[in-house]
PDB file of C-alpha atoms in Angstrom:
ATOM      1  CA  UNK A 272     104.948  81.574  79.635  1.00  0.00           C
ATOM      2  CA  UNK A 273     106.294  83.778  82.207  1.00  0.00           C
ATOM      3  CA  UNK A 274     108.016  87.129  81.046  1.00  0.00           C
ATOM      4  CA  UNK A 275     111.333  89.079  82.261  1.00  0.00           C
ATOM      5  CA  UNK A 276     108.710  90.973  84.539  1.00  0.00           C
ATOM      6  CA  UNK A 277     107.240  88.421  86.290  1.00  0.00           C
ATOM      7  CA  UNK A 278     110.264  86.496  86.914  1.00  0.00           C
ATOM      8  CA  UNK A 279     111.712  89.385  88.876  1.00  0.00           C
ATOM      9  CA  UNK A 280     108.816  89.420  91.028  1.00  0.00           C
ATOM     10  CA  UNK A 281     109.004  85.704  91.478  1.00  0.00           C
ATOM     11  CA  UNK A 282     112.504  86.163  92.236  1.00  0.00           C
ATOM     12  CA  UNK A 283     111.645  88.787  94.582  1.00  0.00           C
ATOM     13  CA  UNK A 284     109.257  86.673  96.655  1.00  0.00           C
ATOM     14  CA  UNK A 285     111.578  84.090  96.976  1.00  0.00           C
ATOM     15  CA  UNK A 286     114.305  86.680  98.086  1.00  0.00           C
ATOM     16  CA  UNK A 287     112.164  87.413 100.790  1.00  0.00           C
ATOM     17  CA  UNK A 288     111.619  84.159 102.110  1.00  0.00           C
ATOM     18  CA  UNK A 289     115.298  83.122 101.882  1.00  0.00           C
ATOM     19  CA  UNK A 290     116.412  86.406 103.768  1.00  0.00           C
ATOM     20  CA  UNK A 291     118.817  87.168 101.029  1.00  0.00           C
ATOM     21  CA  UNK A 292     119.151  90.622 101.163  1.00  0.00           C
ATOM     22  CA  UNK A 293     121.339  90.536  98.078  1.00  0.00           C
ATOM     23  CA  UNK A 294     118.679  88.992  96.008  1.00  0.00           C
ATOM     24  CA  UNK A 295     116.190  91.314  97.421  1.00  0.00           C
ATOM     25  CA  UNK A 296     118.475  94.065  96.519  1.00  0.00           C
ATOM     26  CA  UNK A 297     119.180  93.121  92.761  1.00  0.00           C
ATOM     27  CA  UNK A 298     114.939  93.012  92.498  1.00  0.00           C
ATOM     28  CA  UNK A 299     114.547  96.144  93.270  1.00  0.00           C
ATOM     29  CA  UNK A 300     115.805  99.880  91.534  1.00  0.00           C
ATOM     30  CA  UNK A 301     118.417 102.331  92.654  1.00  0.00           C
ATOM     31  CA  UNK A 302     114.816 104.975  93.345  1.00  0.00           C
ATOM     32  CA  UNK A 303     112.384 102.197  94.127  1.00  0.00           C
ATOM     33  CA  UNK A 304     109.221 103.500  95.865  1.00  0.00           C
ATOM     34  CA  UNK A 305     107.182 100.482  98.302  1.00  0.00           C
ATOM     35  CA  UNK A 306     103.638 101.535  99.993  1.00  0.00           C
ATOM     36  CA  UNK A 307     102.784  99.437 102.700  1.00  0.00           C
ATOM     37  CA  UNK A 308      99.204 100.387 103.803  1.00  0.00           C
ATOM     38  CA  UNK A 309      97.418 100.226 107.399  1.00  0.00           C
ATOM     39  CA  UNK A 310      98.730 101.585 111.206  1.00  0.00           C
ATOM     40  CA  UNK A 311     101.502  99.144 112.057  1.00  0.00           C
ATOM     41  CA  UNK A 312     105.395 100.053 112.563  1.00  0.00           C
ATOM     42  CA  UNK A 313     105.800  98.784 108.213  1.00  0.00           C
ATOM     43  CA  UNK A 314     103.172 101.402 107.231  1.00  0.00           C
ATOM     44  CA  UNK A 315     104.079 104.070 104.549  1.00  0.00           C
ATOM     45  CA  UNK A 316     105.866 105.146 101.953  1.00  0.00           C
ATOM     46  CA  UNK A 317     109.497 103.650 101.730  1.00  0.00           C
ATOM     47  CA  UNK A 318     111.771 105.346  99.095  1.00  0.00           C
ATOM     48  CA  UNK A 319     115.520 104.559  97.633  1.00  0.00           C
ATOM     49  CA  UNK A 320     116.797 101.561  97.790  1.00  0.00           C
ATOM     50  CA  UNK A 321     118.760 102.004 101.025  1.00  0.00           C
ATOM     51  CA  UNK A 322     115.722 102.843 103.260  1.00  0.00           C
ATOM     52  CA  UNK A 323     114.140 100.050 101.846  1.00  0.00           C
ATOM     53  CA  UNK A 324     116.675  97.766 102.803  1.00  0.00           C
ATOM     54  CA  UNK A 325     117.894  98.886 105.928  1.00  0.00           C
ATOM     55  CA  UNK A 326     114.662  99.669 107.524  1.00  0.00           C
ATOM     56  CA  UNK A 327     111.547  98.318 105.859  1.00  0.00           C
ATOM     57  CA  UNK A 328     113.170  95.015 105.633  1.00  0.00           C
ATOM     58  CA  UNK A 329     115.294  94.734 108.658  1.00  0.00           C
ATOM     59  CA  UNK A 330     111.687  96.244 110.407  1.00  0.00           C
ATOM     60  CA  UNK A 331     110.298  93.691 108.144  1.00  0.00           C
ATOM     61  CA  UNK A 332     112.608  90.848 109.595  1.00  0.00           C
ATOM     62  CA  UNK A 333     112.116  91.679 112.932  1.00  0.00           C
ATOM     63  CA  UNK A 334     108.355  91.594 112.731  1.00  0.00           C
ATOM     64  CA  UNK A 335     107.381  88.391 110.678  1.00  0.00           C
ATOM     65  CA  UNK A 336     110.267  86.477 112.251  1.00  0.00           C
ATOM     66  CA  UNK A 337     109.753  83.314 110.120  1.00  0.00           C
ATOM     67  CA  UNK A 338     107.740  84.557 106.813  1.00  0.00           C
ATOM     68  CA  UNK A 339     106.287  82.315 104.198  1.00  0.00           C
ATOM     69  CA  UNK A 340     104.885  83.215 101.327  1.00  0.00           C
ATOM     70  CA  UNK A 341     102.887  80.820  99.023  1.00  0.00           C
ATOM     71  CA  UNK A 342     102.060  82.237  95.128  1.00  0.00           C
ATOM     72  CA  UNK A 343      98.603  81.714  93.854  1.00  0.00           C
ATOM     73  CA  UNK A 344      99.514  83.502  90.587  1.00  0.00           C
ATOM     74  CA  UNK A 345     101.487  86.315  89.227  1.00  0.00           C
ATOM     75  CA  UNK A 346      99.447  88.310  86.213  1.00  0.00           C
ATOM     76  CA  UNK A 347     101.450  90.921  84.286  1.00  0.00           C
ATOM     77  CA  UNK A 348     100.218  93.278  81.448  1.00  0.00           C
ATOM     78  CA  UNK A 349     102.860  96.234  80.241  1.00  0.00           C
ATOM     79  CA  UNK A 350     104.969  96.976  83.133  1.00  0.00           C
ATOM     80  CA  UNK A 351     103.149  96.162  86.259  1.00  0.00           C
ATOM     81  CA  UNK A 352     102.598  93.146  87.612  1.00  0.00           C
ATOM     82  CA  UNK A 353     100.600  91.222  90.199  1.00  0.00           C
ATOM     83  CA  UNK A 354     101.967  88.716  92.991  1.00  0.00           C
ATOM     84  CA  UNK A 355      98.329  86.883  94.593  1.00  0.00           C
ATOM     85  CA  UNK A 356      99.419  85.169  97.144  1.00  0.00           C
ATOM     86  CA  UNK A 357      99.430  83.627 100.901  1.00  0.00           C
ATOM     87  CA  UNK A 358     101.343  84.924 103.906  1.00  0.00           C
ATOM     88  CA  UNK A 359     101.851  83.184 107.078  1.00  0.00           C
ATOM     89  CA  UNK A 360     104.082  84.371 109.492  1.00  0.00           C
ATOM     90  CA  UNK A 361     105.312  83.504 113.885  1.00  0.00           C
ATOM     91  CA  UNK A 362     106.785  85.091 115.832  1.00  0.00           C
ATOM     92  CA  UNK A 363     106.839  84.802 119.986  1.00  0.00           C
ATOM     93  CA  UNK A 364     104.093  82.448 119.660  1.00  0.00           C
ATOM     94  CA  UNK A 365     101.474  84.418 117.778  1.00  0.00           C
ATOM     95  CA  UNK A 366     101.006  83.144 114.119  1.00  0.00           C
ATOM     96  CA  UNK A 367      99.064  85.039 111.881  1.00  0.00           C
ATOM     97  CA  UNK A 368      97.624  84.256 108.018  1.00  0.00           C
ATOM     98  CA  UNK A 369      97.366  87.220 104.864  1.00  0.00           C
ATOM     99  CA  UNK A 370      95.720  86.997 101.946  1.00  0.00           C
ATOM    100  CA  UNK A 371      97.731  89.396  99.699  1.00  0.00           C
ATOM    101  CA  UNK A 372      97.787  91.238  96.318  1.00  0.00           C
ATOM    102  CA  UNK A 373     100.415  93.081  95.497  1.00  0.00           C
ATOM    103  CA  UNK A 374     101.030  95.509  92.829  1.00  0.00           C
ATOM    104  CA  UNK A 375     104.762  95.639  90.853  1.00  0.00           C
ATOM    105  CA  UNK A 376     105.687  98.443  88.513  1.00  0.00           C
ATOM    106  CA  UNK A 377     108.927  96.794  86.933  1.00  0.00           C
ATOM    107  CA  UNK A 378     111.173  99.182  84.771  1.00  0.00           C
ATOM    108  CA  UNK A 379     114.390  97.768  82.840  1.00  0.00           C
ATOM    109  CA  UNK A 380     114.313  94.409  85.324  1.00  0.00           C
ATOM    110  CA  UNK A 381     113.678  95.930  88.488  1.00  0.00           C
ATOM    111  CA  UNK A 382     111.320  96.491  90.625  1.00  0.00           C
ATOM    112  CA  UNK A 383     110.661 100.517  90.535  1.00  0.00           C
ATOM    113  CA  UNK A 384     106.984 100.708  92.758  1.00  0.00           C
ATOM    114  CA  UNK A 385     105.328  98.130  94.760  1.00  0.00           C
ATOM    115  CA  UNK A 386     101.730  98.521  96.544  1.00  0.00           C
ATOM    116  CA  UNK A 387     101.683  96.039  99.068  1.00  0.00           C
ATOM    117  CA  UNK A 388      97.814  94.906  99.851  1.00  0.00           C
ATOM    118  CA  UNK A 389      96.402  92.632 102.079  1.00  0.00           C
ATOM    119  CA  UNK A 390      93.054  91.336 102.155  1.00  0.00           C
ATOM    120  CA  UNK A 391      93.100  91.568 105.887  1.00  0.00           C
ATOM    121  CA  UNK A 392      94.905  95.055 107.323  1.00  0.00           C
ATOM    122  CA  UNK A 393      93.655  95.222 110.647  1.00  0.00           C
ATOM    123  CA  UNK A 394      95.329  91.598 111.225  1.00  0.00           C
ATOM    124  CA  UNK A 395      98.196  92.723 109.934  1.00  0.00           C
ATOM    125  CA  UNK A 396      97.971  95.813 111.915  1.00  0.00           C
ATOM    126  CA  UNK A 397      96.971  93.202 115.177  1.00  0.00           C
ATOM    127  CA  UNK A 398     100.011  91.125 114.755  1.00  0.00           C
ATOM    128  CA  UNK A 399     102.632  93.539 114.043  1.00  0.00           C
ATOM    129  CA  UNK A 400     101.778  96.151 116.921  1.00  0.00           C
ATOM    130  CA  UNK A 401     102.070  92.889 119.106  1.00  0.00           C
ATOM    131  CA  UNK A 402      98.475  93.012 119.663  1.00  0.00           C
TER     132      UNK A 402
END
């Protein structure tokens, strides 16, 4: 049976997907911290909140145009959890496929840390530098 942790990831996910920017927002802390590895215009470290949602995911918007994510399985132990999962994402024509694990921190229902991993970085990187 999923926990309180893992259903605010789930949520998450889905907030993504749906481009609900209020959902995303109610996932994540006031001092949330997201790494998104690799050489692409996402990469780094994204702090607060309001960086995270007016320019990782407006960035993010922009990029992956029409983003789907499909969950494998979400694990949890303590306070972290992880999202396995399937990516695929168009945009202008060029479609690309990630294989991702992600790491959650979660902290009083929110999301406080995220390490965003995919299997693949260099595609990532390919795709999202328009390459």
């Amino acid at each position: 049976m999923a926990g309180p942790d893992e259903d605010v990831v789930r949520r998450f996910a889905q907030a993504m997907v749906d481009r609900d920017v209020a959902a995303i927002a109610d996932c994540l802390a006031e001092d949330v911290v997201i790494h998104v590895p690799g050489r692409n215009p996402l990469s780094g470290t994204h702090r607060g909140r309001g960086e995270v949602l007016t320019r990782l995911f407006q960035e993010w918007e922009e990029a992956f145009g029409s983003l789907q994510i499909r969950i494998h399985d979400v694990l949890s132990s303590g306070d972290h959890v992880v999202l396995l999962s399937d990516r695929t994402a168009k945009r202008d024509g060029v479609a690309v496929e990630m294989r991702a694990a992600s790491i959650y921190h979660v902290q009083e229902g929110r999301i406080s840390e995220a390490w965003l991993m995919e299997w693949d970085p260099y595609a990532l990187d390919e795709f999202l530098r328009g390459e």
